[in-house]
Structures are given as C-alpha cells and as structure tokens.
Short mmCIF file of C-alpha atoms in Angstrom, two decimals:
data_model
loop_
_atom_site.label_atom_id
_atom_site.label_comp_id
_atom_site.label_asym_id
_atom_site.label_seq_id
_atom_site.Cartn_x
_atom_site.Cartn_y
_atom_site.Cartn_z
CA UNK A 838 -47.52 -68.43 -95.85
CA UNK A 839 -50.54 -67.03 -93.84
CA UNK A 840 -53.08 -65.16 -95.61
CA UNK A 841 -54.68 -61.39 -93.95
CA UNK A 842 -56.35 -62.55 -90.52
CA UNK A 843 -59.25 -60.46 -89.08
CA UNK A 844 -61.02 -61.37 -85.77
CA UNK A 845 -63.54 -61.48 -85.21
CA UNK A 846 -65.16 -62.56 -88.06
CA UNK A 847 -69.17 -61.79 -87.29
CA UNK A 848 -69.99 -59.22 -84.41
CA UNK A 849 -73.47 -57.88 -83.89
CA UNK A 850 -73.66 -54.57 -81.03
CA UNK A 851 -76.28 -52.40 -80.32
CA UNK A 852 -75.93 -48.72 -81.02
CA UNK A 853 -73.59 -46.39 -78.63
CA UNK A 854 -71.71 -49.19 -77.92
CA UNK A 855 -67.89 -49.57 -79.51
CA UNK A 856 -65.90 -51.98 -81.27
CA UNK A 857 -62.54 -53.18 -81.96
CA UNK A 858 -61.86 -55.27 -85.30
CA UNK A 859 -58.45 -56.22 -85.47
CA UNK A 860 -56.47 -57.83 -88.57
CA UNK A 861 -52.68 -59.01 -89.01
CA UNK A 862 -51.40 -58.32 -92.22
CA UNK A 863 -48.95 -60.72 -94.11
CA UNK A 864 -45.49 -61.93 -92.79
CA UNK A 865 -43.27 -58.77 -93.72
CA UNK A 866 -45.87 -56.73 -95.35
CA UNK A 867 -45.82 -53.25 -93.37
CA UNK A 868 -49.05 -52.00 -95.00
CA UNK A 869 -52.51 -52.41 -93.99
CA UNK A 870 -55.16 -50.47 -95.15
CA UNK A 871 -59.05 -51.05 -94.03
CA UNK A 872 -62.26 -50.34 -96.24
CA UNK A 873 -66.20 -50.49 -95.37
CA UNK A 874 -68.57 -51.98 -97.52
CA UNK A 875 -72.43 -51.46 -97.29
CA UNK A 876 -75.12 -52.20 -99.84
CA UNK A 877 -76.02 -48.43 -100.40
CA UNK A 878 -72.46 -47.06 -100.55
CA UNK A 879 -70.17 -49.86 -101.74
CA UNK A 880 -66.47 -50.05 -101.10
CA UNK A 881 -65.49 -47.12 -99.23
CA UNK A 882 -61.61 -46.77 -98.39
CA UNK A 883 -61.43 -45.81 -94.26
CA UNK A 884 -57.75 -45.56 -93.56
CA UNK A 885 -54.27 -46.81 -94.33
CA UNK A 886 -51.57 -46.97 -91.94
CA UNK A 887 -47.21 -48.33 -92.94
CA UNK A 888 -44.77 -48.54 -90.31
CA UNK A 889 -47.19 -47.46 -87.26
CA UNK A 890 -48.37 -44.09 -89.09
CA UNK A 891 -51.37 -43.49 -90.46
CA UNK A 892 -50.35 -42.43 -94.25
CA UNK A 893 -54.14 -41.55 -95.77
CA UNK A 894 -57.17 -41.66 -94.37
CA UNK A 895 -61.12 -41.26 -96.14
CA UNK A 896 -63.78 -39.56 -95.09
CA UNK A 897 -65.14 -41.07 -92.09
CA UNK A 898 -66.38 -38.95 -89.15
CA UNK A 899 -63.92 -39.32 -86.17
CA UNK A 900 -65.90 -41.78 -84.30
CA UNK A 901 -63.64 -43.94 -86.80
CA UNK A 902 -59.99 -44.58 -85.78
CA UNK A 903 -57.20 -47.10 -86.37
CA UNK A 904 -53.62 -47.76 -85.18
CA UNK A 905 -51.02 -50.03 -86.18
CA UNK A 906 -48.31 -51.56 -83.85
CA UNK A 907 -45.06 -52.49 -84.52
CA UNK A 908 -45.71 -55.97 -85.64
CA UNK A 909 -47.85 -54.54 -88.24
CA UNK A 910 -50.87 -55.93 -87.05
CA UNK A 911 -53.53 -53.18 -86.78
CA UNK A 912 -57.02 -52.63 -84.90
CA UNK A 913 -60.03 -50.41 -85.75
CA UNK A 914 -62.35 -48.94 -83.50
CA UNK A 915 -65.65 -47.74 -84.28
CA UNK A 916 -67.01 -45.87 -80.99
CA UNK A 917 -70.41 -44.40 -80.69
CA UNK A 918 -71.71 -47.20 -82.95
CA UNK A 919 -74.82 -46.03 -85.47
CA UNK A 920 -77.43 -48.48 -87.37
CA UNK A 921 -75.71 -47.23 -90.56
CA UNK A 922 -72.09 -48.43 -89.08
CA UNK A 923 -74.06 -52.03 -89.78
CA UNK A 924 -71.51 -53.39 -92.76
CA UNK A 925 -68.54 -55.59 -94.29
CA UNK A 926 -65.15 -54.34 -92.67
CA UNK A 927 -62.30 -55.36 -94.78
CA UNK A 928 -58.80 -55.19 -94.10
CA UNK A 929 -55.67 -55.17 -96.29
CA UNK A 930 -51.72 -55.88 -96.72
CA UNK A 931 -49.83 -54.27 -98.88
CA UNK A 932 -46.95 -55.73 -100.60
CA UNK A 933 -43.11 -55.97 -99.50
CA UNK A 934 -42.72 -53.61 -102.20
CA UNK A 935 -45.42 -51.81 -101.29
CA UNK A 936 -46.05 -51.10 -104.37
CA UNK A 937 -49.41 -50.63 -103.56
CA UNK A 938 -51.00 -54.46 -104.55
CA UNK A 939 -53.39 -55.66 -101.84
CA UNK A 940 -54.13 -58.63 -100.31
CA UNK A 941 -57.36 -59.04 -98.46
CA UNK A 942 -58.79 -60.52 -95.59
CA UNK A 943 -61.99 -62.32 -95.28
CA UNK A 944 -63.35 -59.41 -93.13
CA UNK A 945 -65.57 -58.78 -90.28
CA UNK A 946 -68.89 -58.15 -90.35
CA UNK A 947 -70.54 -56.22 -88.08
CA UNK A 948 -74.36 -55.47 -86.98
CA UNK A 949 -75.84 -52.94 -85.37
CA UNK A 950 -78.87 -53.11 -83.65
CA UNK B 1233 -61.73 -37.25 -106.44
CA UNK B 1234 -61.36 -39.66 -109.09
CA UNK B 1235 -64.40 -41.17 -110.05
CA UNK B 1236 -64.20 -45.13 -111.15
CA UNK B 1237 -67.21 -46.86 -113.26
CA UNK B 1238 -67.61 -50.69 -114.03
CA UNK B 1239 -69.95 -51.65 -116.68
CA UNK B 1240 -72.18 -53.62 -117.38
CA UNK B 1241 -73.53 -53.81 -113.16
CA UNK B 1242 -75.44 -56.68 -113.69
CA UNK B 1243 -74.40 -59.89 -115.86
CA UNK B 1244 -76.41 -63.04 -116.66
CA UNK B 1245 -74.27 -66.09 -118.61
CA UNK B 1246 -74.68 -69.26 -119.53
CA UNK B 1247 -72.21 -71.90 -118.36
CA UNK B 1248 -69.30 -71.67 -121.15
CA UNK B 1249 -69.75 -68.19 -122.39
CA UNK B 1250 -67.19 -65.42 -123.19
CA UNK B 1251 -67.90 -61.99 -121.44
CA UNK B 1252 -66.19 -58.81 -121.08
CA UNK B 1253 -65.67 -56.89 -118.01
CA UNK B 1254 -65.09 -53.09 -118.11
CA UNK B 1255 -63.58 -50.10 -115.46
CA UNK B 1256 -63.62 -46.64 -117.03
CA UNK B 1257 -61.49 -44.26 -114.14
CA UNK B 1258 -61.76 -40.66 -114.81
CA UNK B 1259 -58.19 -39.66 -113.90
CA UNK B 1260 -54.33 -41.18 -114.00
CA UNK B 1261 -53.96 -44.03 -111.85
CA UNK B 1262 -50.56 -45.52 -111.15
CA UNK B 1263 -52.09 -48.87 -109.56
CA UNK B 1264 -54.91 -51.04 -110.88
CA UNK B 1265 -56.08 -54.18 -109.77
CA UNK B 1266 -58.87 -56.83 -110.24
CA UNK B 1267 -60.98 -58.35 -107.52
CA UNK B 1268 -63.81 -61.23 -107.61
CA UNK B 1269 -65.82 -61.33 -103.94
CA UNK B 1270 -66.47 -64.44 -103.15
CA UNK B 1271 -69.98 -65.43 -102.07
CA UNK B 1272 -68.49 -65.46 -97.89
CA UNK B 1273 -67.29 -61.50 -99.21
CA UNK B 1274 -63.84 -62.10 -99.54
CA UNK B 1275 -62.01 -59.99 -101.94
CA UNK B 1276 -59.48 -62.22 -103.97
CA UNK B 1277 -56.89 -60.91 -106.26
CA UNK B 1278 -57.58 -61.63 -110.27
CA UNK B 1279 -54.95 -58.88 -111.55
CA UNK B 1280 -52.60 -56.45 -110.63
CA UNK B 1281 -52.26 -54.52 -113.82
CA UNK B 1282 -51.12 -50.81 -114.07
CA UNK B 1283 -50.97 -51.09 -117.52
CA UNK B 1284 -50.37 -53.92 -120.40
CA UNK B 1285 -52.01 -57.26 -120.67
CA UNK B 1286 -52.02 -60.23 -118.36
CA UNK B 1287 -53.12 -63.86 -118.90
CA UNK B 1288 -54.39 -66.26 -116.11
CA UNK B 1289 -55.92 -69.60 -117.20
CA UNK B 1290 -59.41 -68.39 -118.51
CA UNK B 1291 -59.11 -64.99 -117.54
CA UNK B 1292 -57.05 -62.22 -118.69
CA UNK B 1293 -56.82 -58.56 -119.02
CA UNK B 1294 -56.12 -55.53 -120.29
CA UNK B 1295 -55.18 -52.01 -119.02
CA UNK B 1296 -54.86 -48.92 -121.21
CA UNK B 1297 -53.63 -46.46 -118.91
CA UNK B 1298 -53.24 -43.66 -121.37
CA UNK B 1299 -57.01 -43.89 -122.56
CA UNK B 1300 -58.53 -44.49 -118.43
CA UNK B 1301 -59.80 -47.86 -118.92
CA UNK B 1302 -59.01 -51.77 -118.15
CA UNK B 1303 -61.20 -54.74 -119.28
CA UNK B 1304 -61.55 -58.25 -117.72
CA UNK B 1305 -62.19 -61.15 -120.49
CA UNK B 1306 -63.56 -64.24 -118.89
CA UNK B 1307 -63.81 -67.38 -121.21
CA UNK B 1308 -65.91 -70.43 -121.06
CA UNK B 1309 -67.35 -68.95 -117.94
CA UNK B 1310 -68.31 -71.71 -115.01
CA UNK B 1311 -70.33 -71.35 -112.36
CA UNK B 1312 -67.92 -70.91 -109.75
CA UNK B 1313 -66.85 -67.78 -111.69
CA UNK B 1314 -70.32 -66.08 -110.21
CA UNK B 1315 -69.75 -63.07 -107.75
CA UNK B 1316 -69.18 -59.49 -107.87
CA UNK B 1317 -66.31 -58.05 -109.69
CA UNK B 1318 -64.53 -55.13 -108.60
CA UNK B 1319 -61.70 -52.80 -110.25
CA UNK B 1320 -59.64 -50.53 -107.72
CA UNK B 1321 -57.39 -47.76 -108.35
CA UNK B 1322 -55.03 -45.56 -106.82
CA UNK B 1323 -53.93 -42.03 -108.02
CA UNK B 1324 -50.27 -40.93 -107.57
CA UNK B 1325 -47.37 -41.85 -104.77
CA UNK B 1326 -49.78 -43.28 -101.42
CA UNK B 1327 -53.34 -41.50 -102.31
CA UNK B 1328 -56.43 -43.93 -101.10
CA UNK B 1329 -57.81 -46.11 -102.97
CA UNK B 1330 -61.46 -46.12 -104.97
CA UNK B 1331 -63.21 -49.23 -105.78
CA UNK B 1332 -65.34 -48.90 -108.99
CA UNK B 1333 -68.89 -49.82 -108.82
CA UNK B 1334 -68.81 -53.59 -109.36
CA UNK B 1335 -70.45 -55.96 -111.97
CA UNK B 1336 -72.32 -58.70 -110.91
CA UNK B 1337 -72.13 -61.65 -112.48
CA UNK B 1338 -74.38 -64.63 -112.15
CA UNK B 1339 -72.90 -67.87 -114.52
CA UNK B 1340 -76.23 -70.48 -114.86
CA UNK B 1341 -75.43 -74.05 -115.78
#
C-alpha cells in the first residue's frame, strides 16, 4: 500500500512569487492535514481538510490556502512568498477511522530567496 | 491553546543505553502520538497512544492521560535510533494538532 506522496520534493522561489505543493494521502484515507516546520518555530499545524472541506485551520496569514478534491488528494498554495515562508512543508493522512492517527509524508521543502 | 513540552531537548547516548523520553501537555488530549524525524525530515510513526502502555521491539511507551504526560523508553539505543523526537496531541472532537518541542537525540557508537 502506498505511503503519503508530496511533489515536489525540493523547490527553491524567490520572494513574491507563489507555490503549489501538492500531496495524495493514503488509499481510502479522507483526511489530510498539512504542517510547517522551521528552525525558529518548529512544527506549526497550517490546515486540515476531510471530504473536500476544510475542518480546522492554524494561524497562518491568508496568503496560505489549501483545497482538497474529491480523490482526497490535496494542494497548498503559498502566494506572495516571504524569506520566512523558507521551511519543511509536511503533509498528512488521517486514518480510515479517522480517528485522528497520522501518517506522514516525506515533505517538501521549500526556499525562498 | 494547549501548550505541549518534551524534555530533556537535547540527548547524548552511548550505543546500548536506556533513555527516557518525556511530553508534559498542559490540557486533555484525546489523541497522542509518537514521531522520530528521520535525518531526510520524515516524520515516522513510533506510537499512537491516547492512553495505556504500548510495546514495540526496543521501544515502548506510556501515556497517563489523567496526570498530562506520556514517556518514550528506548532500550539498548543504536545509532540508527538518532533524530529528533516529537510528541503530538490533539484536544477534543477535530481541534488542530500541537507538536511538542522535540528532543534530540544523538546515539554515538
């Protein structure tokens, strides 16, 4: 069974550009929530969407957004881009359950210059 | 928010050593689970352990729910066991998660 995919795995962008980081959760898992993590600030939880609606989201400043399709797979987009936006994205399934275990993806990281 | 603290951050071992891993939360959780990044920053899954006591080859632990803490033992420690170690908990019904601060360990042959 395939793990948490994200593409693409290492991006670099200069600043006020955007960028889309996608990741497809496990097969049948409806949950996928993503997270940031920088040296100063750690793991920081950005948003968590089940069945196409976003069901909790952190706080980020709007210039963060995410969707999820119907397949499950989602895609965040990080517009505007900032030196500080330089980081670890990580993405993750949730259960069948959903009983709120997740799975993880090998992430994408990003830099800004 | 609820506030999550992993102690001790920084962890030196010799190869074959016992340690002792600990998450303090400040508030109920409902969910609990242990993490070990991986040197590429990969998050893999130790434990999922709302509460009770789990067992995986060398590594176990231990969540007391009612008094807001978990512990991870790690036992005749290996190299390959070197990496950050995260807790991360989640309040009530869907709230977001928080990752706890992290301990890094560093296992030296």
């Amino acid at each position: 069974k395939a793990g948490v995919t994200q593409t693409p795995r290492y991006l670099i962008k200069t600043r006020g550009q955007q960028v889309t980081l996608s990741c497809s959760p496990i097969s049948g898992h409806r949950s996928v929530s993503w997270y940031q993590q920088t040296p100063g600030q750690g793991l920081q939880f950005l948003f968590e969407y089940f069945s196409e609606t976003q069901r909790n989201k952190g706080n980020f400043p709007g210039r963060f957004s995410g969707r999820q399709f119907s397949n499950s797979r989602s895609e965040m987009n990080v517009s505007t881009l900032e030196l500080g936006d330089s980081a670890l994205y990580l993405c993750a399934s949730g259960g069948q359950a959903d009983t709120g275990e997740l799975f993880f993806g090998e992430g994408s990281r990003l830099t800004v210059l | 928010g609820i506030q999550v603290e992993q102690s001790p951050p920084d962890l030196i071992l010799q190869e074959g050593a016992n340690s002792t891993l600990r998450c303090n939360f400040s508030d109920s959780v409902n969910n609990l689970q242990w993490f070990h990044q991986n040197p590429w920053g990969q998050l893999i899954n130790l434990f999922y352990i709302p509460s009770g006591t789990k067992q995986n080859g060398r590594l176990s632990a231990t969540t007391v729910a009612t008094e807001r803490y978990s512990l991870l033992y790690i036992s005749s420690s290996q190299t390959t066991d070197s990496g950050v170690y995260f807790c991360a908990v989640r309040t009530g019904g869907y709230q977001k998660v928080t990752f706890g601060t992290g301990t890094k360990l560093q296992v030296i042959p």
